[in-house]
Tab-separated table of C-alpha atoms in Angstrom:
chain	number	residue	atom	x	y	z
Y	1	MET	CA	40.664	-65.724	41.143
Y	2	THR	CA	37.760	-68.104	40.518
Y	3	ALA	CA	36.986	-68.840	37.159
Y	4	ASP	CA	34.038	-68.014	35.546
Y	5	ARG	CA	31.345	-70.391	35.626
Y	6	PRO	CA	29.522	-71.110	32.561
Y	7	GLY	CA	26.798	-68.748	31.500
Y	8	SER	CA	28.055	-66.299	34.834
Y	9	ARG	CA	29.135	-62.700	34.002
Y	10	SER	CA	32.759	-61.562	34.655
Y	11	LEU	CA	33.226	-58.590	36.117
Y	12	ALA	CA	36.488	-57.610	34.440
Y	13	ASN	CA	34.986	-58.449	31.014
Y	14	PRO	CA	31.533	-57.871	30.797
Y	15	PRO	CA	29.692	-58.665	27.880
Y	16	ALA	CA	29.215	-55.846	25.061
Y	17	VAL	CA	25.446	-54.663	25.777
Y	18	VAL	CA	23.652	-54.801	22.430
Y	19	ALA	CA	21.234	-52.484	22.033
Y	20	LYS	CA	17.739	-53.519	20.142
Y	21	THR	CA	16.978	-50.376	18.214
Y	22	HIS	CA	13.512	-50.450	16.708
Y	23	GLU	CA	13.160	-48.320	13.688
Y	24	GLN	CA	10.187	-46.954	12.955
Y	25	PRO	CA	8.201	-48.220	10.088
Y	26	ALA	CA	8.504	-45.582	7.222
Y	27	GLY	CA	6.041	-43.159	6.687
Y	28	LEU	CA	3.616	-43.382	3.402
Y	29	ALA	CA	6.059	-40.341	2.140
Y	30	THR	CA	8.981	-42.120	2.377
Y	31	ARG	CA	7.963	-45.309	0.713
Y	32	VAL	CA	6.215	-43.328	-1.859
Y	33	ALA	CA	10.013	-41.744	-2.584
Y	34	GLU	CA	11.990	-45.427	-2.189
Y	35	THR	CA	9.603	-46.343	-4.970
Y	36	ILE	CA	9.657	-43.751	-7.001
Y	37	THR	CA	13.754	-43.811	-6.556
Y	38	ARG	CA	13.951	-47.680	-7.989
Y	39	PHE	CA	12.014	-47.829	-10.821
Y	40	GLY	CA	12.443	-44.257	-11.357
Y	41	LEU	CA	15.324	-44.721	-14.021
Y	42	PRO	CA	13.954	-47.327	-16.184
Y	43	ALA	CA	10.566	-45.252	-16.321
Y	44	PHE	CA	12.776	-42.221	-17.380
Y	45	ILE	CA	14.795	-44.044	-19.945
Y	46	ILE	CA	11.714	-46.266	-21.182
Y	47	THR	CA	10.184	-42.433	-21.691
Y	48	LEU	CA	13.214	-40.739	-23.135
Y	49	PRO	CA	12.598	-41.406	-26.791
Y	50	LEU	CA	9.076	-39.991	-26.879
Y	51	GLU	CA	10.081	-36.746	-27.762
Y	52	PHE	CA	7.034	-36.320	-29.633
Y	53	THR	CA	4.990	-35.264	-25.796
Y	54	ALA	CA	7.000	-32.398	-25.451
Y	55	THR	CA	3.847	-30.656	-27.736
Y	56	TYR	CA	1.440	-31.737	-25.664
Y	57	LEU	CA	3.196	-31.322	-22.061
Y	58	LYS	CA	5.467	-28.500	-22.562
Y	59	LEU	CA	8.550	-30.557	-21.803
Y	60	GLN	CA	8.832	-33.596	-22.771
Y	61	LEU	CA	7.200	-36.831	-20.528
Y	62	ALA	CA	10.431	-37.979	-19.658
Y	63	ARG	CA	11.705	-34.448	-18.531
Y	64	TRP	CA	8.715	-34.991	-16.062
Y	65	VAL	CA	9.698	-38.273	-14.757
Y	66	LEU	CA	13.263	-37.364	-13.901
Y	67	LEU	CA	11.668	-34.274	-12.251
Y	68	VAL	CA	9.574	-36.301	-10.285
Y	69	VAL	CA	12.586	-38.697	-9.410
Y	70	GLY	CA	14.987	-35.940	-8.480
Y	71	LEU	CA	12.251	-34.791	-6.022
Y	72	ALA	CA	11.745	-38.314	-4.404
Y	73	PHE	CA	15.816	-38.587	-4.358
Y	74	ALA	CA	15.945	-35.200	-2.685
Y	75	TYR	CA	13.380	-36.028	-0.218
Y	76	LEU	CA	15.504	-39.260	1.142
Y	77	LEU	CA	18.849	-37.226	0.902
Y	78	MET	CA	17.292	-34.700	2.987
Y	79	ILE	CA	15.638	-36.995	5.468
Y	80	GLY	CA	19.117	-39.637	5.850
Y	81	ARG	CA	17.653	-42.585	3.819
Y	82	ARG	CA	20.350	-41.500	1.018
Y	83	THR	CA	23.591	-40.044	0.951
Y	84	LEU	CA	25.069	-38.537	-1.890
Y	85	VAL	CA	27.835	-39.712	-4.333
Y	86	ILE	CA	30.001	-37.527	-6.075
Y	87	PRO	CA	32.044	-39.849	-8.434
Y	88	LEU	CA	35.936	-38.738	-8.691
Y	89	GLY	CA	38.299	-39.199	-11.778
Y	90	THR	CA	40.555	-36.922	-13.919
Y	91	SER	CA	38.157	-37.442	-16.608
Y	92	LEU	CA	35.082	-36.367	-14.652
Y	93	ALA	CA	37.221	-33.124	-13.688
Y	94	VAL	CA	37.797	-32.196	-17.229
Y	95	LEU	CA	34.532	-32.692	-18.114
Y	96	VAL	CA	33.193	-30.007	-15.074
Y	97	LEU	CA	35.852	-27.708	-16.131
Y	98	TYR	CA	33.975	-28.034	-19.792
Y	99	VAL	CA	30.876	-27.193	-18.209
Y	100	PHE	CA	31.620	-24.374	-16.372
Y	101	ALA	CA	33.603	-23.070	-18.954
Y	102	SER	CA	30.208	-23.529	-21.336
Y	103	LEU	CA	28.391	-21.311	-18.572
Y	104	VAL	CA	30.742	-18.638	-18.691
Y	105	SER	CA	30.956	-18.614	-22.724
Y	106	TRP	CA	27.166	-18.457	-22.515
Y	107	ALA	CA	27.102	-16.047	-19.636
Y	108	VAL	CA	29.278	-13.576	-21.427
Y	109	THR	CA	27.647	-13.461	-24.679
Y	110	ARG	CA	24.218	-14.565	-23.977
Y	111	ALA	CA	23.400	-15.019	-28.138
Y	112	PRO	CA	19.555	-15.021	-29.096
Y	113	GLY	CA	18.071	-18.468	-29.323
Y	114	SER	CA	20.905	-20.144	-26.639
Y	115	THR	CA	19.127	-20.291	-23.740
Y	116	ASN	CA	17.776	-23.897	-24.660
Y	117	VAL	CA	21.143	-25.121	-25.074
Y	118	VAL	CA	22.734	-24.172	-21.979
Y	119	VAL	CA	19.319	-25.511	-19.665
Y	120	ASP	CA	19.864	-28.863	-21.451
Y	121	VAL	CA	23.724	-28.980	-20.358
Y	122	ILE	CA	23.030	-27.982	-16.821
Y	123	ALA	CA	19.887	-30.501	-16.982
Y	124	TYR	CA	21.946	-33.442	-18.222
Y	125	SER	CA	24.606	-32.591	-16.284
Y	126	ALA	CA	22.247	-33.234	-12.745
Y	127	MET	CA	20.809	-35.859	-14.798
Y	128	ALA	CA	24.176	-37.683	-15.235
Y	129	VAL	CA	24.889	-37.062	-11.132
Y	130	LEU	CA	21.276	-38.649	-10.152
Y	131	VAL	CA	22.187	-41.758	-12.193
Y	132	VAL	CA	25.441	-42.319	-10.851
Y	133	ASN	CA	23.566	-42.302	-6.986
Y	134	LEU	CA	20.253	-44.279	-8.483
Y	135	VAL	CA	22.755	-46.988	-9.451
Y	136	ARG	CA	24.554	-48.484	-6.997
Y	137	THR	CA	23.842	-52.059	-7.742
Y	138	GLU	CA	24.764	-54.264	-10.268
Y	139	GLU	CA	21.039	-55.063	-10.187
Y	140	ALA	CA	20.339	-51.562	-10.723
Y	141	GLN	CA	22.663	-51.296	-13.985
Y	142	ARG	CA	20.903	-54.416	-15.627
Y	143	ASP	CA	17.638	-52.963	-15.153
Y	144	ALA	CA	18.447	-49.733	-16.671
Y	145	TRP	CA	19.989	-51.701	-19.752
Y	146	VAL	CA	16.619	-54.212	-19.870
Y	147	ALA	CA	14.733	-51.182	-20.041
Y	148	PHE	CA	16.587	-49.546	-22.497
Y	149	LEU	CA	16.483	-52.603	-24.693
Y	150	ILE	CA	12.784	-52.597	-24.233
Y	151	SER	CA	12.593	-48.747	-25.416
Y	152	GLY	CA	14.723	-49.551	-28.196
Y	153	ILE	CA	12.547	-52.878	-29.119
Y	154	GLY	CA	9.356	-50.397	-28.747
Y	155	VAL	CA	10.513	-47.525	-30.969
Y	156	ALA	CA	11.929	-50.113	-33.870
Y	157	LEU	CA	8.344	-51.751	-33.696
Y	158	LEU	CA	6.528	-48.680	-34.135
Y	159	ILE	CA	8.974	-47.220	-36.911
Y	160	ALA	CA	7.641	-50.571	-38.314
Y	161	PHE	CA	4.421	-50.069	-38.097
Y	162	LEU	CA	4.245	-46.225	-39.071
Y	163	HIS	CA	6.574	-47.076	-42.492
Y	164	PHE	CA	4.020	-49.610	-43.557
Y	165	THR	CA	0.582	-47.643	-42.913
Y	166	HIS	CA	2.138	-44.449	-43.792
Y	167	LEU	CA	1.198	-42.747	-40.730
Y	168	SER	CA	3.085	-40.236	-38.431
Y	169	ILE	CA	3.153	-38.806	-34.864
Y	170	TRP	CA	4.938	-35.878	-35.207
Y	171	ARG	CA	6.611	-33.849	-37.880
Y	172	ALA	CA	5.898	-35.914	-40.313
Y	173	ASP	CA	7.839	-36.063	-43.866
Y	174	PRO	CA	7.056	-33.931	-46.568
Y	175	ALA	CA	7.696	-36.899	-48.831
Y	176	GLY	CA	5.902	-39.767	-46.850
Y	177	VAL	CA	9.060	-41.697	-47.141
Y	178	ARG	CA	11.228	-40.835	-44.363
Y	179	VAL	CA	9.558	-42.448	-40.528
Y	180	ASN	CA	10.973	-40.563	-37.616
Y	181	GLY	CA	8.867	-42.927	-35.209
Y	182	THR	CA	8.670	-40.369	-31.629
Y	183	PHE	CA	11.682	-38.353	-32.282
Y	184	GLY	CA	11.369	-34.981	-34.128
Y	185	ASP	CA	13.959	-35.878	-36.836
Y	186	PRO	CA	13.938	-39.368	-39.110
Y	187	ASP	CA	18.383	-39.247	-38.215
Y	188	ILE	CA	17.687	-38.930	-34.717
Y	189	ALA	CA	15.781	-41.927	-34.511
Y	190	ALA	CA	18.217	-44.024	-36.661
Y	191	ARG	CA	20.958	-42.784	-34.187
Y	192	PHE	CA	18.719	-44.321	-31.392
Y	193	LEU	CA	18.332	-47.515	-32.876
Y	194	THR	CA	22.061	-47.662	-33.295
Y	195	LEU	CA	22.520	-47.393	-29.852
Y	196	GLY	CA	20.088	-50.013	-29.155
Y	197	MET	CA	21.639	-52.457	-31.641
Y	198	CYS	CA	25.099	-51.802	-30.009
Y	199	ALA	CA	23.710	-52.757	-26.239
Y	200	GLY	CA	22.012	-55.601	-27.177
Y	201	ILE	CA	25.020	-57.110	-28.828
Y	202	LEU	CA	27.329	-56.185	-26.087
Y	203	MET	CA	24.476	-57.548	-23.441
Y	204	PHE	CA	23.841	-60.389	-25.489
Y	205	ALA	CA	27.409	-61.296	-25.198
Y	206	GLY	CA	28.290	-60.841	-21.713
Y	207	ARG	CA	25.149	-63.262	-20.689
Y	208	LYS	CA	23.521	-60.440	-18.700
Y	209	GLY	CA	19.929	-59.923	-17.866
Y	210	PRO	CA	17.374	-61.648	-20.501
Y	211	VAL	CA	19.693	-62.976	-23.480
Y	212	GLN	CA	16.523	-63.292	-25.863
Y	213	LEU	CA	15.935	-59.893	-25.462
Y	214	ALA	CA	19.016	-58.724	-25.764
Y	215	ALA	CA	19.300	-60.530	-29.618
Y	216	ALA	CA	15.896	-59.223	-30.141
Y	217	ALA	CA	16.779	-55.355	-29.833
Y	218	ALA	CA	20.097	-55.733	-31.963
Y	219	VAL	CA	18.023	-57.978	-34.416
Y	220	THR	CA	14.789	-55.424	-34.538
Y	221	CYS	CA	16.617	-52.317	-34.395
Y	222	THR	CA	18.432	-53.355	-37.256
Y	223	ALA	CA	15.975	-54.842	-39.592
Y	224	PHE	CA	13.958	-51.570	-38.926
Y	225	PHE	CA	16.533	-48.880	-38.805
Y	226	ALA	CA	16.694	-47.987	-42.910
Y	227	PHE	CA	12.780	-46.868	-42.860
Y	228	THR	CA	14.522	-43.741	-41.503
Y	229	TYR	CA	16.350	-43.333	-45.031
Y	230	SER	CA	18.918	-41.277	-42.609
Y	231	LYS	CA	22.180	-41.457	-44.849
Y	232	SER	CA	24.650	-41.217	-41.717
Y	233	ALA	CA	22.576	-44.298	-40.507
Y	234	LEU	CA	22.943	-45.985	-43.822
Y	235	LEU	CA	27.245	-45.159	-44.036
Y	236	LEU	CA	27.506	-45.927	-39.992
Y	237	TYR	CA	25.187	-48.089	-39.326
Y	238	GLY	CA	26.887	-51.531	-39.950
Y	239	PHE	CA	30.530	-49.769	-38.471
Y	240	CYS	CA	28.902	-49.338	-35.476
Y	241	ALA	CA	27.610	-52.862	-35.651
Y	242	VAL	CA	31.489	-54.204	-35.801
Y	243	ILE	CA	32.470	-51.803	-33.162
Y	244	ALA	CA	30.255	-53.701	-30.719
Y	245	GLY	CA	31.062	-56.768	-32.043
Y	246	ALA	CA	34.459	-56.408	-31.571
Y	247	ALA	CA	34.612	-54.664	-28.457
Y	248	GLY	CA	32.323	-57.603	-27.164
Y	249	ALA	CA	34.556	-60.321	-28.698
Y	250	MET	CA	37.433	-58.597	-26.735
Y	251	TRP	CA	36.422	-57.830	-23.463
Y	252	VAL	CA	33.329	-60.268	-22.334
Y	253	GLY	CA	32.726	-63.021	-24.450
Y	254	ARG	CA	34.024	-63.688	-27.992
Y	255	LYS	CA	31.983	-66.702	-29.280
Y	256	ARG	CA	28.871	-64.776	-28.381
Y	257	ALA	CA	29.875	-61.426	-29.697
Y	258	LEU	CA	30.688	-63.176	-32.985
Y	259	ALA	CA	27.616	-64.460	-33.364
Y	260	ILE	CA	25.475	-61.884	-32.737
Y	261	GLY	CA	27.849	-59.440	-34.401
Y	262	ALA	CA	27.037	-61.448	-37.456
Y	263	ALA	CA	23.764	-62.172	-37.092
Y	264	THR	CA	23.295	-58.175	-37.101
Y	265	LEU	CA	25.331	-57.719	-39.851
Y	266	ALA	CA	23.209	-60.458	-42.351
Y	267	VAL	CA	20.301	-58.769	-40.926
Y	268	TYR	CA	22.089	-55.014	-41.608
Y	269	PHE	CA	22.333	-56.018	-45.196
Y	270	ALA	CA	19.191	-57.650	-45.652
Y	271	ALA	CA	17.630	-54.384	-44.543
Y	272	LEU	CA	19.250	-52.505	-47.040
Y	273	ALA	CA	18.738	-55.130	-49.791
Y	274	LEU	CA	15.077	-55.267	-49.202
Y	275	THR	CA	14.227	-51.747	-48.186
Y	276	PRO	CA	14.054	-49.501	-51.239
Y	277	ASN	CA	16.110	-46.494	-52.735
Y	278	THR	CA	18.540	-47.177	-49.760
Y	279	MET	CA	21.701	-47.749	-51.855
Y	280	PRO	CA	20.915	-44.661	-54.301
Y	281	ARG	CA	20.356	-43.021	-50.805
Y	282	ILE	CA	24.158	-44.374	-49.745
Y	283	VAL	CA	25.623	-43.256	-53.379
Y	284	ARG	CA	24.368	-39.913	-52.257
Y	285	GLY	CA	25.526	-39.625	-49.199
Y	286	ILE	CA	29.079	-40.476	-50.552
Y	287	GLU	CA	28.829	-38.431	-53.204
Y	288	SER	CA	28.350	-35.442	-50.922
Y	289	ILE	CA	30.959	-36.146	-48.314
Y	290	VAL	CA	33.557	-35.946	-51.384
Y	291	ALA	CA	31.907	-32.743	-52.379
Y	292	GLY	CA	32.274	-31.292	-48.899
Y	293	SER	CA	36.193	-32.699	-48.284
Y	294	GLN	CA	36.971	-31.063	-51.769
Y	295	ASN	CA	35.093	-27.793	-51.395
Y	296	VAL	CA	34.884	-26.717	-47.831
Y	297	VAL	CA	38.981	-26.394	-48.074
Y	298	HIS	CA	38.192	-23.354	-49.497
Y	299	PRO	CA	37.481	-20.210	-47.255
Y	300	GLY	CA	34.583	-17.601	-48.704
Y	301	PRO	CA	31.062	-17.146	-48.436
Y	302	LEU	CA	28.761	-19.232	-50.709
Y	303	VAL	CA	26.421	-16.470	-51.633
Y	304	ASN	CA	24.895	-16.765	-54.880
Y	305	GLN	CA	26.941	-19.394	-55.890
Y	306	PRO	CA	25.422	-22.585	-57.386
Y	307	GLN	CA	25.690	-25.259	-55.400
Y	308	ALA	CA	23.906	-28.554	-56.055
Y	309	THR	CA	21.817	-30.624	-53.537
Y	310	SER	CA	23.911	-33.049	-52.598
Y	311	ASP	CA	26.228	-30.278	-51.646
Y	312	LEU	CA	24.423	-29.200	-49.597
Y	313	ASP	CA	22.815	-32.651	-48.158
Y	314	ILE	CA	24.881	-34.620	-45.711
Y	315	VAL	CA	27.972	-32.260	-45.048
Y	316	ARG	CA	26.321	-28.565	-45.526
Y	317	ILE	CA	28.990	-26.851	-47.032
Y	318	TYR	CA	28.182	-22.937	-46.097
Y	319	LEU	CA	27.559	-24.480	-42.167
Y	320	ILE	CA	31.044	-25.756	-42.335
Y	321	ARG	CA	32.503	-22.599	-44.098
Y	322	SER	CA	30.740	-20.093	-42.156
Y	323	GLY	CA	31.923	-22.264	-38.514
Y	324	LEU	CA	35.660	-22.647	-39.958
Y	325	GLN	CA	35.417	-18.843	-40.602
Y	326	MET	CA	34.137	-17.765	-37.010
Y	327	PHE	CA	36.703	-20.054	-35.523
Y	328	ARG	CA	39.339	-18.134	-37.213
Y	329	ASP	CA	37.985	-14.708	-35.890
Y	330	HIS	CA	37.355	-16.080	-32.585
Y	331	PRO	CA	40.039	-18.830	-32.563
Y	332	ILE	CA	40.169	-18.525	-28.649
Y	333	PHE	CA	36.966	-18.526	-27.172
Y	334	GLY	CA	34.712	-18.408	-30.078
Y	335	VAL	CA	31.442	-16.620	-30.708
Y	336	GLY	CA	29.719	-17.886	-27.346
Y	337	PHE	CA	28.227	-21.551	-26.309
Y	338	GLY	CA	25.098	-21.577	-28.272
Y	339	GLY	CA	25.723	-18.612	-30.576
Y	340	TYR	CA	26.094	-20.473	-33.608
Y	341	GLN	CA	22.879	-19.575	-35.476
Y	342	HIS	CA	22.478	-16.537	-34.416
Y	343	ALA	CA	25.735	-15.729	-35.623
Y	344	LEU	CA	25.429	-17.600	-39.366
Y	345	LEU	CA	22.543	-15.014	-39.588
Y	346	THR	CA	23.771	-11.957	-38.414
Y	347	HIS	CA	27.301	-11.161	-39.148
Y	348	TYR	CA	28.122	-14.532	-41.401
Y	349	ARG	CA	25.147	-14.087	-43.378
Y	350	ASN	CA	26.634	-13.691	-46.541
Y	351	PHE	CA	27.765	-17.698	-45.991
Y	352	LEU	CA	24.230	-18.711	-46.965
Y	353	PRO	CA	23.004	-19.712	-49.978
Y	354	ALA	CA	19.680	-18.902	-51.274
Y	355	ASN	CA	17.150	-20.713	-49.074
Y	356	PRO	CA	18.985	-22.582	-47.149
Y	357	PRO	CA	17.672	-26.155	-45.420
Y	358	ALA	CA	19.521	-25.310	-42.335
Y	359	THR	CA	21.013	-22.804	-39.960
Y	360	LEU	CA	22.127	-25.157	-36.995
Y	361	SER	CA	25.353	-26.344	-37.136
Y	362	HIS	CA	24.840	-30.135	-38.236
Y	363	SER	CA	28.742	-30.946	-36.857
Y	364	SER	CA	29.725	-31.512	-33.079
Y	365	ALA	CA	33.010	-30.529	-34.126
Y	366	ILE	CA	32.356	-27.516	-36.270
Y	367	THR	CA	29.775	-26.520	-33.047
Y	368	ILE	CA	32.664	-26.432	-30.804
Y	369	MET	CA	35.674	-24.836	-32.619
Y	370	SER	CA	33.268	-21.833	-34.008
Y	371	GLU	CA	31.327	-21.579	-30.342
Y	372	GLN	CA	33.891	-22.142	-27.905
Y	373	GLY	CA	37.399	-21.749	-29.947
Y	374	LEU	CA	40.381	-23.496	-28.689
Y	375	VAL	CA	39.160	-23.395	-25.471
Y	376	GLY	CA	36.755	-25.858	-25.978
Y	377	VAL	CA	38.259	-27.975	-27.937
Y	378	VAL	CA	41.176	-28.729	-26.013
Y	379	LEU	CA	39.138	-29.554	-22.810
Y	380	VAL	CA	36.755	-31.894	-25.315
Y	381	LEU	CA	39.338	-33.621	-26.624
Y	382	ALA	CA	41.108	-34.229	-23.300
Y	383	PHE	CA	37.871	-35.427	-21.979
Y	384	LEU	CA	37.844	-38.335	-24.390
Y	385	GLY	CA	41.284	-39.234	-23.922
Y	386	LEU	CA	41.130	-39.485	-20.454
Y	387	LEU	CA	37.800	-40.959	-20.783
Y	388	LEU	CA	39.268	-43.332	-22.962
Y	389	ARG	CA	42.614	-44.312	-20.895
Y	390	GLU	CA	40.133	-45.100	-17.824
Y	391	VAL	CA	37.732	-47.483	-19.455
Y	392	ILE	CA	40.653	-49.308	-20.721
Y	393	ALA	CA	42.165	-49.568	-17.341
Y	394	SER	CA	39.020	-50.484	-15.963
Y	395	LEU	CA	38.453	-53.414	-18.806
Y	396	LYS	CA	41.932	-55.058	-18.283
Y	397	ARG	CA	40.700	-56.060	-14.654
Y	398	PRO	CA	38.428	-58.835	-15.078
Y	399	THR	CA	35.600	-57.769	-12.749
Y	400	GLN	CA	32.121	-58.090	-12.375
Y	401	TRP	CA	31.726	-54.219	-13.490
Y	402	ARG	CA	33.554	-54.854	-16.993
Y	403	LEU	CA	30.420	-55.070	-19.023
Y	404	TRP	CA	28.610	-52.366	-17.060
Y	405	ILE	CA	31.731	-50.180	-18.250
Y	406	LEU	CA	31.700	-51.652	-21.569
Y	407	ILE	CA	27.941	-51.282	-22.799
Y	408	PRO	CA	27.905	-46.786	-21.943
Y	409	ALA	CA	31.363	-46.959	-23.379
Y	410	VAL	CA	30.760	-48.433	-26.406
Y	411	VAL	CA	27.301	-46.909	-26.913
Y	412	ILE	CA	28.964	-42.845	-26.789
Y	413	VAL	CA	31.152	-44.497	-29.810
Y	414	PRO	CA	28.172	-43.888	-32.331
Y	415	ILE	CA	26.862	-40.808	-30.577
Y	416	GLY	CA	30.139	-39.241	-31.827
Y	417	LEU	CA	29.956	-40.356	-34.930
Y	418	TYR	CA	26.203	-39.377	-35.873
Y	419	SER	CA	26.698	-36.225	-34.025
Y	420	GLN	CA	29.390	-35.000	-36.496
Y	421	PHE	CA	26.584	-34.977	-39.159
Y	422	GLU	CA	23.671	-34.493	-37.132
Y	423	GLY	CA	24.792	-32.196	-34.424
Y	424	ARG	CA	23.488	-33.070	-30.552
Y	425	PHE	CA	26.669	-34.119	-28.925
Y	426	ILE	CA	27.146	-32.430	-25.865
Y	427	GLU	CA	22.927	-31.749	-26.343
Y	428	GLU	CA	22.140	-35.787	-26.358
Y	429	PRO	CA	20.695	-37.043	-23.435
Y	430	TYR	CA	21.787	-40.449	-24.115
Y	431	LEU	CA	25.494	-39.515	-23.916
Y	432	TRP	CA	24.931	-37.721	-20.282
Y	433	LEU	CA	22.929	-41.365	-19.608
Y	434	ALA	CA	25.536	-43.224	-20.922
Y	435	LEU	CA	28.237	-41.588	-18.975
Y	436	GLY	CA	25.911	-41.715	-15.599
Y	437	LEU	CA	25.850	-45.205	-15.814
Y	438	LEU	CA	29.763	-45.942	-17.014
Y	439	TYR	CA	30.691	-43.521	-13.562
Y	440	ALA	CA	28.517	-45.639	-11.182
Y	441	ALA	CA	29.793	-48.665	-12.408
Y	442	ARG	CA	33.554	-47.334	-11.932
Y	443	THR	CA	32.544	-45.970	-8.392
Y	444	GLN	CA	31.266	-49.505	-7.657
Y	445	GLU	CA	34.330	-50.999	-9.224
Y	446	SER	CA	36.725	-49.043	-7.104
Y	447	PRO	CA	35.555	-46.943	-3.441
Y	448	ILE	CA	37.977	-44.209	-3.960
Y	449	ARG	CA	36.569	-43.335	-7.060
Y	450	SER	CA	33.419	-41.190	-4.991
Y	451	ILE	CA	32.903	-39.701	-2.182
Y	452	GLU	CA	29.639	-40.100	-0.181
Y	453	LEU	CA	28.109	-36.790	1.416
Y	454	LYS	CA	25.306	-36.979	4.045
Y	455	ALA	CA	22.721	-34.506	4.381
């Protein structure tokens, strides 16, 4: 045997052949699709508050953006440039089961006027899956929440402008006092500002992204939220700020979270003090809650019964009583997904007082109980409980994904709280956006939490 000379080739151990492959340059369609999927989610998040655009475009602008992004991603998936990521988890399995049960419930009953609700659930579920697939890096998470902060600041400044100029974009307040910004309802505008404030506090505490932008979002949303005169926001906003600050102090950065939390609360109390007539609305909201809790426990219709305005205000006793009666009459499956309003206007119309101010349920708990019965209640509670357990387990591990799991988890809290007074829980697009970002972070934290499918 002879030793191999330097630079010579051994027949016994031939070198691995490295084939140089030259990928074909991406075509125009592929480059466009790549660009859309890169910037599509931030664009969707920024346009999501622009609900008034539905009056001009038939569909809200954000939905058109989402459609374009979805088509671009589907194209990249078909040509093999992307894989479809399916997140896994116990809470997600229960959520999928709830969505399936909702669709079955609707298919069986098909109450008039319920189509929009079922379309929302299908579209938002698909949106959450798309978000998981678009947010595959920490940079993408940061970009998504930066876009959210920008939208929060923009809407807050617009609300301030509309307040001082006494102008409106959509569905002006008859009294000319409350401001809804780009939303159809001032209460929903206040909810959105609350979400922006929570995200700002946590982004500042975690020192991710531009900290000045995060602080500006927390302060600006708080400074102008009172212009909506939303009683639920006047009661809940400060509480949500405490939750966000406490969560940041516990899991992200103690000193920074306490500092931005204290600053936000200071601005909150200043906004209450400087905005005229906020305290009477707070008192009225508390009185109506107390009156409602005392009266709603007594079953029976309210027709021809005199009702104080405050009694019908924030808790809307007749809506709760009728919903509870629907649950008593249909305890297992309810009256059908999306069927509350139709049932109230037909079989339960004797619960309506004269000239009712609303016929849609304004409490998500009552909505789920009345429309889906024990099946829906058990599935929703199981989902929330399992999600909380999974979030806490992830937060106990000091990984780079901790903040990106904490932010959407905290954002879900005010969505749930506000939905008890204003509705829009399952139908809230920000719930599904938060879930998509949360599951995206958890799949990155641990690869076993997802599977990838190739076209």
